[in-house]
Every structure is written in structure tokens, then in C-alpha cells.
Short mmCIF file of C-alpha atoms in Angstrom, two decimals:
data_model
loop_
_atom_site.label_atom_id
_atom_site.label_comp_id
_atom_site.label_asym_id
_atom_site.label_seq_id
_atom_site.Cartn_x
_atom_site.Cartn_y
_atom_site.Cartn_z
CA UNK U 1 -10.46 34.14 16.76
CA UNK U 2 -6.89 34.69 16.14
CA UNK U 3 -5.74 31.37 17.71
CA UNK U 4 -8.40 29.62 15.80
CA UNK U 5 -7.09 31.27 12.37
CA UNK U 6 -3.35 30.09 13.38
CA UNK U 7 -4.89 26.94 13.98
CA UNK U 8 -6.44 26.26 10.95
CA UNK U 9 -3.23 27.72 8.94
CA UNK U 10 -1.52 25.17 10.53
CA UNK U 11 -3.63 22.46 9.18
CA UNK U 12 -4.02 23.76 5.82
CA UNK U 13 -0.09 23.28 5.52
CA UNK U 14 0.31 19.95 6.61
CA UNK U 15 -2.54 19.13 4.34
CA UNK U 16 -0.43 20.52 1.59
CA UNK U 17 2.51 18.76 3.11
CA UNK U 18 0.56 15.35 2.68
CA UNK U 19 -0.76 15.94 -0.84
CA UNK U 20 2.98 16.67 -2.05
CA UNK U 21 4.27 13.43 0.02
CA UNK U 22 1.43 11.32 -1.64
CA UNK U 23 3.26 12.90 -4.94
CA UNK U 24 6.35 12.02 -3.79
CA UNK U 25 5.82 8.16 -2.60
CA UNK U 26 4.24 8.41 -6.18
CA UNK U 27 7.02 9.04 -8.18
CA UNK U 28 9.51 6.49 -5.91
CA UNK U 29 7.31 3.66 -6.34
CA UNK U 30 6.72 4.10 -10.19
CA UNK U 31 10.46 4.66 -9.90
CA UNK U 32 10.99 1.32 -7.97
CA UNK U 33 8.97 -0.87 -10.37
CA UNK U 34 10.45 0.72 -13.35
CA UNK U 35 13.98 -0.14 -12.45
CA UNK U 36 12.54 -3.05 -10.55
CA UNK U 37 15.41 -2.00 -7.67
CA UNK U 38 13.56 -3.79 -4.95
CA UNK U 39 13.76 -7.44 -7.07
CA UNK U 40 17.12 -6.59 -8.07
CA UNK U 41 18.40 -5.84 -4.49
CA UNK U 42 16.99 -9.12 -3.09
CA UNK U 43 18.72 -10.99 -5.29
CA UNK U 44 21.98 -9.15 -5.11
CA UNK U 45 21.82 -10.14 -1.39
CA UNK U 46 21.19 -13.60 -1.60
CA UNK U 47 24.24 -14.27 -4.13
CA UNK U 48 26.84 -12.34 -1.78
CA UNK U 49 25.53 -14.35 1.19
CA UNK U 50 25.62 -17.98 -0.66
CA UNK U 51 28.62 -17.11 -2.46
CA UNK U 52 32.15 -17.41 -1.17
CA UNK U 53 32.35 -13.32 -0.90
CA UNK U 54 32.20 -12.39 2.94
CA UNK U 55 31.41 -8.66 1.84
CA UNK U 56 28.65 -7.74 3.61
CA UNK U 57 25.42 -8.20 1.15
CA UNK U 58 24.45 -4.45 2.03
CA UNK U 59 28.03 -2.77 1.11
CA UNK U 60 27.34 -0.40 -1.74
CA UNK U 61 30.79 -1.24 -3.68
CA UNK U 62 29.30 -4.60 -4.00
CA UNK U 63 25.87 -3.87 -4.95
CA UNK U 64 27.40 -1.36 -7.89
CA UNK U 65 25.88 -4.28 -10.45
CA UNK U 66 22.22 -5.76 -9.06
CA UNK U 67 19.83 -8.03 -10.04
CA UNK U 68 21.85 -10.45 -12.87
CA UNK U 69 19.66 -13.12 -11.54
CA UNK U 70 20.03 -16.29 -14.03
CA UNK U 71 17.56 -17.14 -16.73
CA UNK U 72 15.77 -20.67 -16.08
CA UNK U 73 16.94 -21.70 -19.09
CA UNK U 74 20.61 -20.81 -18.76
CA UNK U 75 20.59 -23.93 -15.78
CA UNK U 76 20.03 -27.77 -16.38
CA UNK U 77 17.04 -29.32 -15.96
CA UNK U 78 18.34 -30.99 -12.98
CA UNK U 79 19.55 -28.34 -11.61
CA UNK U 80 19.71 -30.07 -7.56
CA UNK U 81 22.66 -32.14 -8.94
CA UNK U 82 24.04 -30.41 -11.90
CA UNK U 83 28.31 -30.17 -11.48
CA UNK U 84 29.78 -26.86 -11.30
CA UNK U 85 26.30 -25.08 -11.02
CA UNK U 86 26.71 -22.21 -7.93
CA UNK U 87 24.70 -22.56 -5.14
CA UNK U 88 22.36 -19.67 -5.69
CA UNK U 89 21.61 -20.86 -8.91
CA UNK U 90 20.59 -24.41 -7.53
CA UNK U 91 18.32 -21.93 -5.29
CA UNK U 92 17.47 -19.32 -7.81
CA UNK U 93 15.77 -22.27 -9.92
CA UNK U 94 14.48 -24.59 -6.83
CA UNK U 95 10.49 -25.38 -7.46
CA UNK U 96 9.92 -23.80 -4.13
CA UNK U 97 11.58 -20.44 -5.17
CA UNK U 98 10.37 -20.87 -8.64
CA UNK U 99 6.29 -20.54 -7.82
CA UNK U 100 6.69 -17.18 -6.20
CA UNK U 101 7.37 -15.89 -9.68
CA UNK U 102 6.12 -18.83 -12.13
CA UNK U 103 6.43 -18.67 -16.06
CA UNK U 104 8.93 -15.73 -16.32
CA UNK U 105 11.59 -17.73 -18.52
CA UNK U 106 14.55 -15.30 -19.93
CA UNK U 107 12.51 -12.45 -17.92
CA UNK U 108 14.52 -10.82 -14.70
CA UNK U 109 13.01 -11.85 -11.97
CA UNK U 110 10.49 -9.84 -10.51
CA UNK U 111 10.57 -11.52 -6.97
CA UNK U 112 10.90 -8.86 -4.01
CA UNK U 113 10.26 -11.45 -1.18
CA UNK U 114 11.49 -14.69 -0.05
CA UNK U 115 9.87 -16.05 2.55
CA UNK U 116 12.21 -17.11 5.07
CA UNK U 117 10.75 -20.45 5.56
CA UNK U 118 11.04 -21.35 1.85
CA UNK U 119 14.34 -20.09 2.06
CA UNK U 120 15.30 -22.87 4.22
CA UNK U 121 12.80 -25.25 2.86
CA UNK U 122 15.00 -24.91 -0.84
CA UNK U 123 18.39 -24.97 1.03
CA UNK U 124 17.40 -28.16 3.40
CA UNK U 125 16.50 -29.92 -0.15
CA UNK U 126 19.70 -28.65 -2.30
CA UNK U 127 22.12 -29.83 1.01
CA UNK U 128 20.16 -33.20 1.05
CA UNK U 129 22.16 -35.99 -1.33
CA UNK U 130 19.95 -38.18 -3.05
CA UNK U 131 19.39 -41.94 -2.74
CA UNK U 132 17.48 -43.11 -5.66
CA UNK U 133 14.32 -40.97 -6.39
CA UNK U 134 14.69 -40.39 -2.55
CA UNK U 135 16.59 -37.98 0.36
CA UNK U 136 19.18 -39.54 2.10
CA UNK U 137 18.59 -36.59 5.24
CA UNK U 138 20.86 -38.59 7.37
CA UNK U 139 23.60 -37.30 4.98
CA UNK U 140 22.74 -33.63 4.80
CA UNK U 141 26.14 -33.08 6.38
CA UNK U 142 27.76 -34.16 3.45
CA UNK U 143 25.77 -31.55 1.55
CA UNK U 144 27.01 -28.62 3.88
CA UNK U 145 30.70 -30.04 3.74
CA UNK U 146 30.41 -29.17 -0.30
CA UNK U 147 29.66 -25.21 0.67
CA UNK U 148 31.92 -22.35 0.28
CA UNK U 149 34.23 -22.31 3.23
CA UNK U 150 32.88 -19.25 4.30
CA UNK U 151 29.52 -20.47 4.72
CA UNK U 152 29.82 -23.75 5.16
CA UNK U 153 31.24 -22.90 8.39
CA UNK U 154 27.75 -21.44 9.67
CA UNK U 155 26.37 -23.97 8.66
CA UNK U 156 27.86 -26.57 10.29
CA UNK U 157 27.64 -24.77 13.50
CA UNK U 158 23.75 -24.11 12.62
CA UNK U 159 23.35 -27.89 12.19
CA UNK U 160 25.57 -28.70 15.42
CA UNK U 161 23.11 -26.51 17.10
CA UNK U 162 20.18 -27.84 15.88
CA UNK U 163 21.68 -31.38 16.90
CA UNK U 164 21.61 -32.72 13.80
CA UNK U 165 17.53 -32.19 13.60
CA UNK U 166 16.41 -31.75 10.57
CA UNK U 167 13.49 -29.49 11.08
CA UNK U 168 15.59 -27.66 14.16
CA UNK U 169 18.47 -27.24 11.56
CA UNK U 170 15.73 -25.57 9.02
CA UNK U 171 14.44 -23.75 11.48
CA UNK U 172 17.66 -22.02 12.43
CA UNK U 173 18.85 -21.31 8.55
CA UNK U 174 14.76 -19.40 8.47
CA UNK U 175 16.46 -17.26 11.42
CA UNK U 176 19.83 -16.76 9.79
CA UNK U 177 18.28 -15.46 6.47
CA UNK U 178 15.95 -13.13 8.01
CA UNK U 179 18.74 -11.41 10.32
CA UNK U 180 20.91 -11.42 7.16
CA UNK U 181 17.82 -9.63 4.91
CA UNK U 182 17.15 -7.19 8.18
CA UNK U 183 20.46 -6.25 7.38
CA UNK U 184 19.83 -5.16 3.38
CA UNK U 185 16.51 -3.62 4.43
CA UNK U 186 18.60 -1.17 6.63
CA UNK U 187 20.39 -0.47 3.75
CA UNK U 188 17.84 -0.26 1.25
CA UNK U 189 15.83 2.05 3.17
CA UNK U 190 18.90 4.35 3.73
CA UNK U 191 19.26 4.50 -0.02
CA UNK U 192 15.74 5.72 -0.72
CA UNK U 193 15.62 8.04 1.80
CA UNK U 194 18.37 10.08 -0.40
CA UNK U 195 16.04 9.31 -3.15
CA UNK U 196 12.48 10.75 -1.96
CA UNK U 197 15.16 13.47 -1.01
CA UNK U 198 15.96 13.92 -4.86
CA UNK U 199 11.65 13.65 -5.16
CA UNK U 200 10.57 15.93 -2.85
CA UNK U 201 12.63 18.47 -4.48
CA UNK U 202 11.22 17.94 -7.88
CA UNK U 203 7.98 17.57 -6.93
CA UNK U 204 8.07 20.89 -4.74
CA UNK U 205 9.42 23.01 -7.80
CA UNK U 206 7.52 20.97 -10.17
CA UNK U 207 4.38 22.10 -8.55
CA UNK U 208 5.52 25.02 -7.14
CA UNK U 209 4.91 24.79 -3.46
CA UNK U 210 6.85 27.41 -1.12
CA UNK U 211 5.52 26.76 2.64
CA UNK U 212 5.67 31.16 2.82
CA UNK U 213 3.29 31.68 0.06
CA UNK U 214 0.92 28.93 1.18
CA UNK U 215 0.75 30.20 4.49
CA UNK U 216 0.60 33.93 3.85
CA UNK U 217 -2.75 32.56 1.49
CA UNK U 218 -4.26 30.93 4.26
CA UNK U 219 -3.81 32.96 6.74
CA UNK U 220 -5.07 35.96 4.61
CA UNK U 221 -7.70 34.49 2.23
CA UNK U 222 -10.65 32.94 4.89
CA UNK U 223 -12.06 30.92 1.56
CA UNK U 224 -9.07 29.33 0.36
CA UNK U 225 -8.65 28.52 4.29
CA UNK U 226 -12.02 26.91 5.23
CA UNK U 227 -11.72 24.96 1.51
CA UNK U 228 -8.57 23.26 2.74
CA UNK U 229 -9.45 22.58 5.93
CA UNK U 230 -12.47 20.94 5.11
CA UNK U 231 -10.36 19.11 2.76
CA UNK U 232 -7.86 18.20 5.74
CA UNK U 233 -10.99 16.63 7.60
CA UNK U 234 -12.15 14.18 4.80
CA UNK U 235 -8.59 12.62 4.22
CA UNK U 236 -8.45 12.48 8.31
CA UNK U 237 -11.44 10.27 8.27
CA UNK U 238 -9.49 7.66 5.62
CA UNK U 239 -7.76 4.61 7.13
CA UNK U 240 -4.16 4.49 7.06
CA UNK U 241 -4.21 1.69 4.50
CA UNK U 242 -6.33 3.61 2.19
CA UNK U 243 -4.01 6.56 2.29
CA UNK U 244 -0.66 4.21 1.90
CA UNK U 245 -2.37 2.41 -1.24
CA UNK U 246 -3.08 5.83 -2.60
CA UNK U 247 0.19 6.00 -4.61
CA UNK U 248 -0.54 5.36 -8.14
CA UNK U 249 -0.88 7.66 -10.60
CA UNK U 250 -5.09 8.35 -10.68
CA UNK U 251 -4.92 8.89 -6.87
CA UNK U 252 -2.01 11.32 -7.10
CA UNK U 253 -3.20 13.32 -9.92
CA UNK U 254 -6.51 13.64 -7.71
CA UNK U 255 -5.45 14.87 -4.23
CA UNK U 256 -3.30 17.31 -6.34
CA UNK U 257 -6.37 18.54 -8.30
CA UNK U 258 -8.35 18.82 -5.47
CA UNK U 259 -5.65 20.55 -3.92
CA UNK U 260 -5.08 23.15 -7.04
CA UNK U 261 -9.22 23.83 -7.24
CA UNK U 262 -8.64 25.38 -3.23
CA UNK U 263 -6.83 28.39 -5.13
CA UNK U 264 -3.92 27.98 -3.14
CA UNK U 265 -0.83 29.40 -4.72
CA UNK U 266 0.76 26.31 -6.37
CA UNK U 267 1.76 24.62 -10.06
CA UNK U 268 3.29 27.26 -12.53
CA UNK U 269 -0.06 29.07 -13.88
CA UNK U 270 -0.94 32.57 -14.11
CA UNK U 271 -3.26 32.65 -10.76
CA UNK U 272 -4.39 35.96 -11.29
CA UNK U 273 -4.94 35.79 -15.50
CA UNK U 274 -4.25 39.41 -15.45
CA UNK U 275 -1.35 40.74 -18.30
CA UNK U 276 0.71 38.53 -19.01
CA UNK U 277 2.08 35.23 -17.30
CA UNK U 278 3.29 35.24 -13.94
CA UNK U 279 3.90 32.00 -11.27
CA UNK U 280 1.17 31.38 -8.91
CA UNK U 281 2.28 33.70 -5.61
CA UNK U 282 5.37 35.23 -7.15
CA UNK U 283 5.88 38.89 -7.91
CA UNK U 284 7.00 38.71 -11.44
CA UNK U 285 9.09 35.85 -13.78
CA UNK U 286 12.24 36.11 -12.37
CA UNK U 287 10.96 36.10 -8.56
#
């Protein structure tokens, strides 16, 4: 009997554990779309690693200013040949970039992915001279000879490699930008693991969760204890992509209330409404 009561104490709290994690992948991702970080991030990245700055694109000191992404109408309409236009705003406005985020002219760009094979598919047609209305892709080398020394020199070695094959030579700039984005993701997710830090913090004195009075509850109160537990089971029958999706607000707000109609000690109330106001599992005001 006792091992079954430690038992289900121990579930009740990692229930509660889950409920406040749900609250706090919550708040990141209305965080993240609100500052649109992720957008901003990807395209700090691509201008460090098609510009002539060698800093690695996942340095913080030169991410300190993200996401000044171009306008499509700050660039000329032909953009593929325009003189003294950068490389990343050749790519930036390419019709193959441009459809993963159509119709968002003197918006920021609110791209978070590029696919590495359109990637390459944009750069292969920028590098490409032109011959008429057609591609002269015998003379892509001339194309990577007009690079930033610093990258033109991978290139050339990419396209050496490749053997001067076209799709081979595509192929290995797809591989090239995906190790280089592996690299920001590290980054990224090292950064917003400080921030569901700063989250889990306000969401555990927000609601005011402490793991002692939570457990002392459900070890001593056998309601409150069966309640959660039977609450524990239903969310262990969900799929994992239900429970990952379940990150807006609606969903939040409900696993919380659900959680706060157990009658476990939690969210700044007056548990008890006896005189006066006192937190939920705390002696008195001050405690």
C-alpha cells in the first residue's frame, strides 16, 4: 500500500511537471513568433556565409543585429544581373526563394526554412551567366570567379569536385548549406535553452508550483491523488504529436485548468477561503 502511494505521488508530479512544461513551450513559441527570432536567425546566417565575413554565422557578436533581410522592392527587377547588388540579395529575391514566402513586399520575411536543395537550385542559377534569354552553364565558372574571395574559394573546390557537373556541383553546395545551417541550429538551440530557463521560472512563480507542497498534497490527500493520476493516464494515451502541437494558448490554458480543478496547491488563490487571503499551500503572505 505504501509503495503503491509513493508510486502514484511520483506520477502526480511529473504530471504537474508536464502541464507547467506545456506552459512553458507555450510562452517560447508565442515568444518566437512575436519577435519572429527563428526567421530572423536564418537569415542572419545566410548573409555571414555569402558575404565576405568569415565569422562564423553562429558567433553571437555577429548575430547582435538579425533579420535586416531586404525589402523586394529595395532590389531591381532584374535582380540576377543587377551591378553592385550583394549576393544574398540576388538570393534573398530569387523566384525559387521568393515562393516559400510569396506576396510579403516591405514585410520582414517570415521564412524559417530553406530547403537545401533550393538553396543550391537559386545559387546554380545566380552563378550561371546568361546568353540571350538562355544559361550559358558551361560558364558557371565565371560566375564563381565573381564571389567573395572567401567563398569563392569553396566554391571552386566544390565545383572541381563535382568535375565540373552541373547537377554534382549542386548537389555538393545542398551539402555545404546544410552542414553550415547544422551549425546555427546548435547555436540557436543553445540560446533557447537559457530562454525556457528564464520561462520555467516565471511560469513556476506565476502559477505557484513548489515540487514540496505538491507532493506533501498528494501524498496526504488520497482525492487530490487518484484525480491526478487519472489525469496522468489520459494524457499518456495521447500521441506524441498531439502533445507537441499542444502549445498554443487554448491548449495551455486547458491542461492548466484541469490541473487547478485537482485541488492541488498551485496559482496564487486563497485555497482554503477561510479569513483572509493566503497563497495556495503557504502558511501565511510572507511565507
Amino acid at each position: 500500500m505504501f509503495a503503491n502511494t509513493i508510486f502514484n505521488v511520483v506520477i502526480g508530479l511529473l504530471f504537474v511537471f508536464f502541464v507547467c512544461s506545456l506552459a512553458v513551450s507555450g510562452m517560447n513559441e508565442a515568444v518566437r513568433k512575436f519577435l519572429n527570432t527563428r526567421s530572423k536567425t536564418l537569415w542572419t546566417a545566410t548573409r555571414r556565409i555569402l558575404s565576405e565575413v568569415e565569422a562564423a554565422p553562429q558567433d553571437p557578436k555577429v548575430t547582435a543585429r538579425i533579420g535586416d533581410a531586404p525589402s523586394r522592392s529595395e532590389l531591381p527587377q532584374n535582380a540576377g544581373s543587377a551591378q553592385g547588388v550583394s549576393l544574398f540579395d540576388q538570393l534573398f529575391h530569387h523566384p525559387i526563394i521568393g515562393r516559400l514566402d510569396p506576396a510579403r513586399l516591405n514585410r520582414p520575411s517570415k521564412i524559417t526554412h530553406i530547403p537545401p536543395v533550393d538553396f543550391a537550385r537559386a545559387m546554380v542559377d545566380i552563378l550561371t551567366p546568361e546568353e540571350g534569354d538562355n544559361k550559358a552553364w558551361n560558364r558557371i565558372n565565371e560566375g564563381i570567379d565573381q564571389l567573395p574571395p572567401a567563398l569563392r574559394s569553396q566554391f571552386q573546390l566544390l565545383y572541381e569536385e563535382a568535375g565540373h557537373d552541373i547537377l554534382k556541383f549542386r548537389e555538393a553546395i545542398e551539402g555545404w548549406f546544410d552542414t553550415a545551417m547544422e551549425r546555427v541550429s546548435t547555436w540557436y538551440k543553445k540560446r533557447t535553452r537559457w530562454a525556457m530557463l528564464l520561462y520555467g521560472l516565471i511560469v513556476a512563480v506565476g502559477l505557484n508550483v513548489s515540487a514540496v507542497n505538491v507532493t506533501a498534497e498528494l501524498y496526504e490527500n488520497d482525492v487530490v491523488r487518484q484525480t491526478v493520476v487519472e489525469l496522468a493516464e489520459i494524457q499518456a494515451t495521447r500521441t506524441s504529436e498531439s502533445v507537441q502541437s499542444c502549445t498554443d494558448r487554448e491548449c495551455v490554458e486547458g491542461e492548466i485548468g484541469d490541473l487547478v480543478d485537482t485541488g492541488l496547491p498551485v496559482l496564487w488563490r486563497d485555497c482554503d477561503h477561510d479569513e483572509g487571503y493566503r497563497a495556495c499551500g503557504f502558511e501565511d503572505e510572507w511565507a
